[in-house]
GROMACS .gro file of C-alpha atoms in nm:
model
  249
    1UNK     CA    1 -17.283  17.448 -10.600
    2UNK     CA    2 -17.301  17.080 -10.722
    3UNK     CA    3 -17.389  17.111 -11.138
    4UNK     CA    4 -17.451  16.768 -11.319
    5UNK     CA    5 -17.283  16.472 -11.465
    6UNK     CA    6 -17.307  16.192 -11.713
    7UNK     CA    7 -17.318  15.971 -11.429
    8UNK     CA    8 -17.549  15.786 -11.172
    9UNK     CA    9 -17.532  15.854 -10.818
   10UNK     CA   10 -17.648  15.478 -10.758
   11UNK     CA   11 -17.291  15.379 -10.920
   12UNK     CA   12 -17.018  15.228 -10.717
   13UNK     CA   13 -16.783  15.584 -10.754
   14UNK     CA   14 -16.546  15.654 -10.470
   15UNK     CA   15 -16.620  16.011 -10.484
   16UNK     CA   16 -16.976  15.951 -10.447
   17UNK     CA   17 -16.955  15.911 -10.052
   18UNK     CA   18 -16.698  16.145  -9.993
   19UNK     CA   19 -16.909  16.418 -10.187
   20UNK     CA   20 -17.207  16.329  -9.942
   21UNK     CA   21 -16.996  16.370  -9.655
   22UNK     CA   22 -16.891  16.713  -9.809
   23UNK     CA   23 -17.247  16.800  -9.843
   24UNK     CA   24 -17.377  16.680  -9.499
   25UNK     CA   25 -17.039  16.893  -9.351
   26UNK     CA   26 -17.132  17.183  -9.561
   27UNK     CA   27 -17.524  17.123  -9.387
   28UNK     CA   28 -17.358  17.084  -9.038
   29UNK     CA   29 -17.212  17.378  -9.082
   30UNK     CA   30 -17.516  17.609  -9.183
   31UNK     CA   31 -17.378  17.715  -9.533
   32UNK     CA   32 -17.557  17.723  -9.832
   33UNK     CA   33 -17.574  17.449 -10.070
   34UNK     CA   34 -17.752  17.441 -10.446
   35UNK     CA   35 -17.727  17.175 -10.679
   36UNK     CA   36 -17.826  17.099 -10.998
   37UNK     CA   37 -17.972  16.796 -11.196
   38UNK     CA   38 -17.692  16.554 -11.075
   39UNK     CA   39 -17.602  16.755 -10.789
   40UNK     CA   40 -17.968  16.845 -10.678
   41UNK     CA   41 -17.952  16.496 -10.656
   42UNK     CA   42 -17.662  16.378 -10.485
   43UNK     CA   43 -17.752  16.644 -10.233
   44UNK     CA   44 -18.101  16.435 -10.211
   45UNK     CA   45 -17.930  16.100 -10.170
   46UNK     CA   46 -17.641  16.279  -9.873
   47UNK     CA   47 -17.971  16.391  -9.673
   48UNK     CA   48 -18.135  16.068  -9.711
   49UNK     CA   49 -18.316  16.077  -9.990
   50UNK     CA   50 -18.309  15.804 -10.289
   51UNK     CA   51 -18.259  15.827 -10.658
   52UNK     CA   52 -18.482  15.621 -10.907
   53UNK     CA   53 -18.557  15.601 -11.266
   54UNK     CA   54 -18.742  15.853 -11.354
   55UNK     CA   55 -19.053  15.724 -11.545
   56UNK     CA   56 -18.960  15.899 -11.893
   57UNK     CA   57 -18.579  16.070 -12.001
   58UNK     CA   58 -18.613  16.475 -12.058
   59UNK     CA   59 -18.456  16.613 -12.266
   60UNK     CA   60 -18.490  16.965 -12.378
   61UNK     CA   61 -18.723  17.217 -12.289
   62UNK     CA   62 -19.012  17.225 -12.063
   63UNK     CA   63 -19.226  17.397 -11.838
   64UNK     CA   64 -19.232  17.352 -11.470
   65UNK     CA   65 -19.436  17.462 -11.180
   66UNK     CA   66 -19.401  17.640 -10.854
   67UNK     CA   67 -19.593  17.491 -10.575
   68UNK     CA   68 -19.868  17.691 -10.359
   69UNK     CA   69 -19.604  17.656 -10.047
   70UNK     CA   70 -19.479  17.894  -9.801
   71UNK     CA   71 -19.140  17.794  -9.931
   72UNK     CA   72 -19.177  17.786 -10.304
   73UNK     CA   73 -19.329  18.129 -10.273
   74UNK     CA   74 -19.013  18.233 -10.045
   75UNK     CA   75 -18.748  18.100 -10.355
   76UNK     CA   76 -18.958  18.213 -10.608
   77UNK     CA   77 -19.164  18.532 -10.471
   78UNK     CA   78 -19.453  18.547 -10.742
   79UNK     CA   79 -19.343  18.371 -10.964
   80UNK     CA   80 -19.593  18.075 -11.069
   81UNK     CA   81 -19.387  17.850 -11.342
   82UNK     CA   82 -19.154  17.914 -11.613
   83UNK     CA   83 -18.982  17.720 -11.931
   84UNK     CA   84 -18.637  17.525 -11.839
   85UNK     CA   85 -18.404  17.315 -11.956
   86UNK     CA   86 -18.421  16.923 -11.862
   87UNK     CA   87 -18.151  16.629 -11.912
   88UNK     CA   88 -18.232  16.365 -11.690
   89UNK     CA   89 -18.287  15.997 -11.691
   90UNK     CA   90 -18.327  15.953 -11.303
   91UNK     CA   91 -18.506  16.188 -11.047
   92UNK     CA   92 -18.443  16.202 -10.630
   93UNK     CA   93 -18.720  16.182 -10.363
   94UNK     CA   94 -18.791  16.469 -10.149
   95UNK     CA   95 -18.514  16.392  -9.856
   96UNK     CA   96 -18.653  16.419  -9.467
   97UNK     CA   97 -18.772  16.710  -9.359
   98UNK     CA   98 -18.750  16.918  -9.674
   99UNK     CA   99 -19.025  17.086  -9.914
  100UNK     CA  100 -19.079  17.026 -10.269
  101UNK     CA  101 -19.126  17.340 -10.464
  102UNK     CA  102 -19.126  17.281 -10.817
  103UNK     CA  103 -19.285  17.003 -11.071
  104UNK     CA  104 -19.352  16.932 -11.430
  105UNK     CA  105 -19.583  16.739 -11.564
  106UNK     CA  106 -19.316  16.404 -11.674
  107UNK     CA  107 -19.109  16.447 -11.320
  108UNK     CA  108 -19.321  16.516 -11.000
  109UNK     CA  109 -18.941  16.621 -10.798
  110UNK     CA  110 -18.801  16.886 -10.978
  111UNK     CA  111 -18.687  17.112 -10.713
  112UNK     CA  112 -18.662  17.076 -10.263
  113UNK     CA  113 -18.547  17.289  -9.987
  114UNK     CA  114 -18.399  17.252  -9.678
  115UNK     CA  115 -18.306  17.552  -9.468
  116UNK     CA  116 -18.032  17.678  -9.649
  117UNK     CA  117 -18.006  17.373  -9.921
  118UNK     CA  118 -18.179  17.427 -10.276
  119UNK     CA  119 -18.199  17.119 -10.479
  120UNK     CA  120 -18.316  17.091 -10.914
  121UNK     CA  121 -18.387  16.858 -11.099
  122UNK     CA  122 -18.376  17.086 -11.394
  123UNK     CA  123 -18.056  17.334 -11.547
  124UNK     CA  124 -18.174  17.688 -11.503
  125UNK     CA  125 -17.779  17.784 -11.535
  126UNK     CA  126 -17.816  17.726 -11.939
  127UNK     CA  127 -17.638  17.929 -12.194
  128UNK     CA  128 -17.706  17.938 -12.560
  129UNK     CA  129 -17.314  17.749 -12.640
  130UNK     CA  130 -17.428  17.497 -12.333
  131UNK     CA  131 -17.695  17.380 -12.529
  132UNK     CA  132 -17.508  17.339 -12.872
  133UNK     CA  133 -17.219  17.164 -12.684
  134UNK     CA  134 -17.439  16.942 -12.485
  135UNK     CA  135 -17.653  16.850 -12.827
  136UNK     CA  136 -17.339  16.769 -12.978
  137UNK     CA  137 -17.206  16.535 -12.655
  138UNK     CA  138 -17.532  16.376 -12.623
  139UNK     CA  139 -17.627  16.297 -13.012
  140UNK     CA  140 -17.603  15.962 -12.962
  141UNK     CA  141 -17.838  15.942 -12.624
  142UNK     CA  142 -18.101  16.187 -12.775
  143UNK     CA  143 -18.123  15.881 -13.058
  144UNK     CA  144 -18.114  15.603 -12.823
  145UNK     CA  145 -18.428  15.829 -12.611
  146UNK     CA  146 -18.582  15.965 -12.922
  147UNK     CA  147 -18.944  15.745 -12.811
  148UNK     CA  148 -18.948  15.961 -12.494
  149UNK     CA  149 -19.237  16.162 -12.500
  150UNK     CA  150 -19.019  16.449 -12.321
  151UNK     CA  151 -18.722  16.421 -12.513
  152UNK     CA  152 -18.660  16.669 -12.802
  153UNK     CA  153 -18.437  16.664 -13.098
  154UNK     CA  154 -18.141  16.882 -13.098
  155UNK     CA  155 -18.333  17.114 -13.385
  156UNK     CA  156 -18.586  17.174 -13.127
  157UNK     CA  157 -18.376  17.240 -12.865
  158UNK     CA  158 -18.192  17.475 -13.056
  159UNK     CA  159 -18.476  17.679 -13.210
  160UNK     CA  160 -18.531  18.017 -13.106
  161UNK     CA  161 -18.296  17.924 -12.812
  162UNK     CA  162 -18.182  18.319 -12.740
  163UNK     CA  163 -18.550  18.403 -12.602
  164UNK     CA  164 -18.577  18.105 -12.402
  165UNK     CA  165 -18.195  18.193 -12.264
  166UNK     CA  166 -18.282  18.504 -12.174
  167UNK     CA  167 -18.626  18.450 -11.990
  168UNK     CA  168 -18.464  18.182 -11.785
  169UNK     CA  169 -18.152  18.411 -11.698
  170UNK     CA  170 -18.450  18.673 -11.591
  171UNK     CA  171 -18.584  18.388 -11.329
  172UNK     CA  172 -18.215  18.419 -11.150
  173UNK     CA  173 -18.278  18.794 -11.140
  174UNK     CA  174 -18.559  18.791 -11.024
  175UNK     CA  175 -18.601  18.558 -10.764
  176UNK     CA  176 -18.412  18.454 -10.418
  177UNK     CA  177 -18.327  18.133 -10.559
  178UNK     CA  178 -18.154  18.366 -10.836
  179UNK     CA  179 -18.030  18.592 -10.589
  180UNK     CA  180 -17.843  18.333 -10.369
  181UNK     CA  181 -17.652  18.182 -10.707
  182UNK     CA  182 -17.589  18.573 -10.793
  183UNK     CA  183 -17.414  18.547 -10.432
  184UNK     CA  184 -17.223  18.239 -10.454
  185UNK     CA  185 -17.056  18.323 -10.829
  186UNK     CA  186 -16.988  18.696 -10.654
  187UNK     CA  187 -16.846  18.552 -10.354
  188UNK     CA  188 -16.636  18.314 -10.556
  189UNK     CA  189 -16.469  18.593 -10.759
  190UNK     CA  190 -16.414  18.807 -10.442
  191UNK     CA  191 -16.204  18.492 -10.297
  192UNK     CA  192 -16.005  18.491 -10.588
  193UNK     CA  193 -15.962  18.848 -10.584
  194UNK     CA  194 -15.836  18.793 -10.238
  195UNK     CA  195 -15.605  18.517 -10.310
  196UNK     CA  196 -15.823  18.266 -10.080
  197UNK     CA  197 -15.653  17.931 -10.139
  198UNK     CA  198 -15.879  17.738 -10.404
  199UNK     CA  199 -15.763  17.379 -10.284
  200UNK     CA  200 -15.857  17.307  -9.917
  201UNK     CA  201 -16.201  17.332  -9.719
  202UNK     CA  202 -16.072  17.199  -9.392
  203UNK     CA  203 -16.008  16.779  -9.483
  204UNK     CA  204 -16.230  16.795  -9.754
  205UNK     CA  205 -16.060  16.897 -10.054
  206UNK     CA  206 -16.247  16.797 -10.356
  207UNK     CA  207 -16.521  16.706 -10.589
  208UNK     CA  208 -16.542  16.485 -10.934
  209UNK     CA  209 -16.702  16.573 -11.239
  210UNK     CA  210 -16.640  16.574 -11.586
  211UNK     CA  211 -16.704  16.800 -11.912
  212UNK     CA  212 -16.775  17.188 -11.866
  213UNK     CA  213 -16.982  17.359 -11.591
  214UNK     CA  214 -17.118  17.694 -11.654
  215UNK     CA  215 -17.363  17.907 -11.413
  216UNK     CA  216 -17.487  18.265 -11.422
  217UNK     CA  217 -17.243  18.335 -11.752
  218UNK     CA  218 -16.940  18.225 -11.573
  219UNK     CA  219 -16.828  17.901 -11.711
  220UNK     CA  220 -16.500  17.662 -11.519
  221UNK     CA  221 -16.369  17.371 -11.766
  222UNK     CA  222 -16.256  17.061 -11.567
  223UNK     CA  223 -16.061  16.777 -11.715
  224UNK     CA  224 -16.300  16.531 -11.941
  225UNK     CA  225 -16.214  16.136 -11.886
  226UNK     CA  226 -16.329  15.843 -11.725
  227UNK     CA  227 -16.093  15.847 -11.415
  228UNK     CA  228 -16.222  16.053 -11.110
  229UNK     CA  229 -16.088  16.409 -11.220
  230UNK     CA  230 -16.016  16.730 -10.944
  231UNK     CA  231 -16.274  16.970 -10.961
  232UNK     CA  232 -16.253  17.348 -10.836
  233UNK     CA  233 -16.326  17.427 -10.420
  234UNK     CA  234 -16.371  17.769 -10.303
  235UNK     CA  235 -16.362  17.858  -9.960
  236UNK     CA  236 -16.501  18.192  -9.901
  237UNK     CA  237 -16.695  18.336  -9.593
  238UNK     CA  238 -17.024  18.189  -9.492
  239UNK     CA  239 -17.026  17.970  -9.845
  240UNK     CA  240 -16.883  17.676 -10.008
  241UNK     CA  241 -16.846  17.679 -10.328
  242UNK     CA  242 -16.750  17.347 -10.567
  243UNK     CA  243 -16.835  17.308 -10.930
  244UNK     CA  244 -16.847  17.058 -11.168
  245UNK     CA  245 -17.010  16.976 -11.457
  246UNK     CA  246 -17.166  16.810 -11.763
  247UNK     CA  247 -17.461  16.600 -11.911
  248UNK     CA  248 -17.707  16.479 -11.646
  249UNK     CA  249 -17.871  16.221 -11.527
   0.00000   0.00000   0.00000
């Protein structure tokens, strides 16, 4: 699971490459991957995809839509939109040979699939202390974006959070796209249970990220700074499993 970052995929980051070779291996190999706002899109850009601006920032809350597709209806069963949480300044194409399933109404990509590989735009993984934290981290960009017809003020994003929390935590219950992150967060306490190492996948060994990822109430702090920092690999059966986290893009 790839969560998001502060940073652009389009920047000239060393890990960049070597986290699209992990993701093409991880493809190669039939396992699952999901990522999220940063991650949905460096998943995009390893399968040949691109990342652009997109044409407003979101920030905060807002609806998006499931697609009439075979596929959207297979991730999301009957479900036909819900409320999420967006913090995003760039947006990926639809790489080869995948389906777009979700949209919203200021960012027409907000969720693909490929076999196996699940890519967002938006955070469904949000907690009620994610979104305090981030409002706090991100004051000063919510200012700089505060034009942005999608972008909401940290009051807003804050109010009545708990009911919006909870309905999005009932969309992972719920549907198969919640299911398979329900399986991956599982899987990745059984490995530790186990004593599965925590540091090798084959060659490929690690992942960068900043700040604090969190996903389905279980939340992994990684170093903060601006030098590439070691995130946490899992190696379980049939899944692979690395996290990072932070403000997207």
């Amino acid at each position: 699971v790839f969560m998001g970052g502060p940073m652009s995929v389009n920047e000239p980051l060393p890990w960049i490459a070597q986290s699209c070779e992990l993701i093409r291996a991880a493809v190669a190999a039939d396992l699952p991957v999901l990522g999220h706002c940063l991650g949905g899109q460096l998943i995009a850009k390893a399968l040949g995809g691109s990342i652009t601006q997109n044409r407003v920032k979101e920030i905060g809350w807002g609806p998006v839509r499931v697609l009439d597709n075979a596929q959207a209806h297979g991730w999301f069963g009957g479900l036909r939109g819900f409320e999420t949480f967006h913090w995003h300044g760039e947006t990926f194409s639809i790489p080869p040979g995948a389906v777009r399933l979700l949209e919203s109404d200021n960012c027409a990509n907000q969720a693909y699939a490929l076999g196996k590989v699940f890519g967002m735009q938006c955070h469904v993984e949000m907690t009620e202390e994610m979104i305090r934290q981030w409002c706090k981290d991100g004051a000063a960009e919510i200012a700089a974006a505060a034009n942005s017809p999608a972008v909401q003020s940290p009051e807003v994003m804050q109010d009545g959070m708990a009911p919006k929390v909870a309905a999005l935590n009932a969309v992972l219950k719920y549907t198969s796209f919640g299911r398979q992150i329900r399986a991956t967060v599982q899987n990745r306490e059984l490995a530790e249970t186990m004593g599965v190492s925590t540091r090798k996948v084959d060659r490929i060994t690690f992942f960068v990220g900043s700040g604090l990822a969190g996903i389905g109430g279980v939340a992994i702090s990684l170093i903060s700074g601006t030098n590439p920092t070691l995130g946490t690999t899992y190696i379980i059966p049939a899944f692979l499993v690395v996290v990072a986290g932070g403000l997207g893009q």
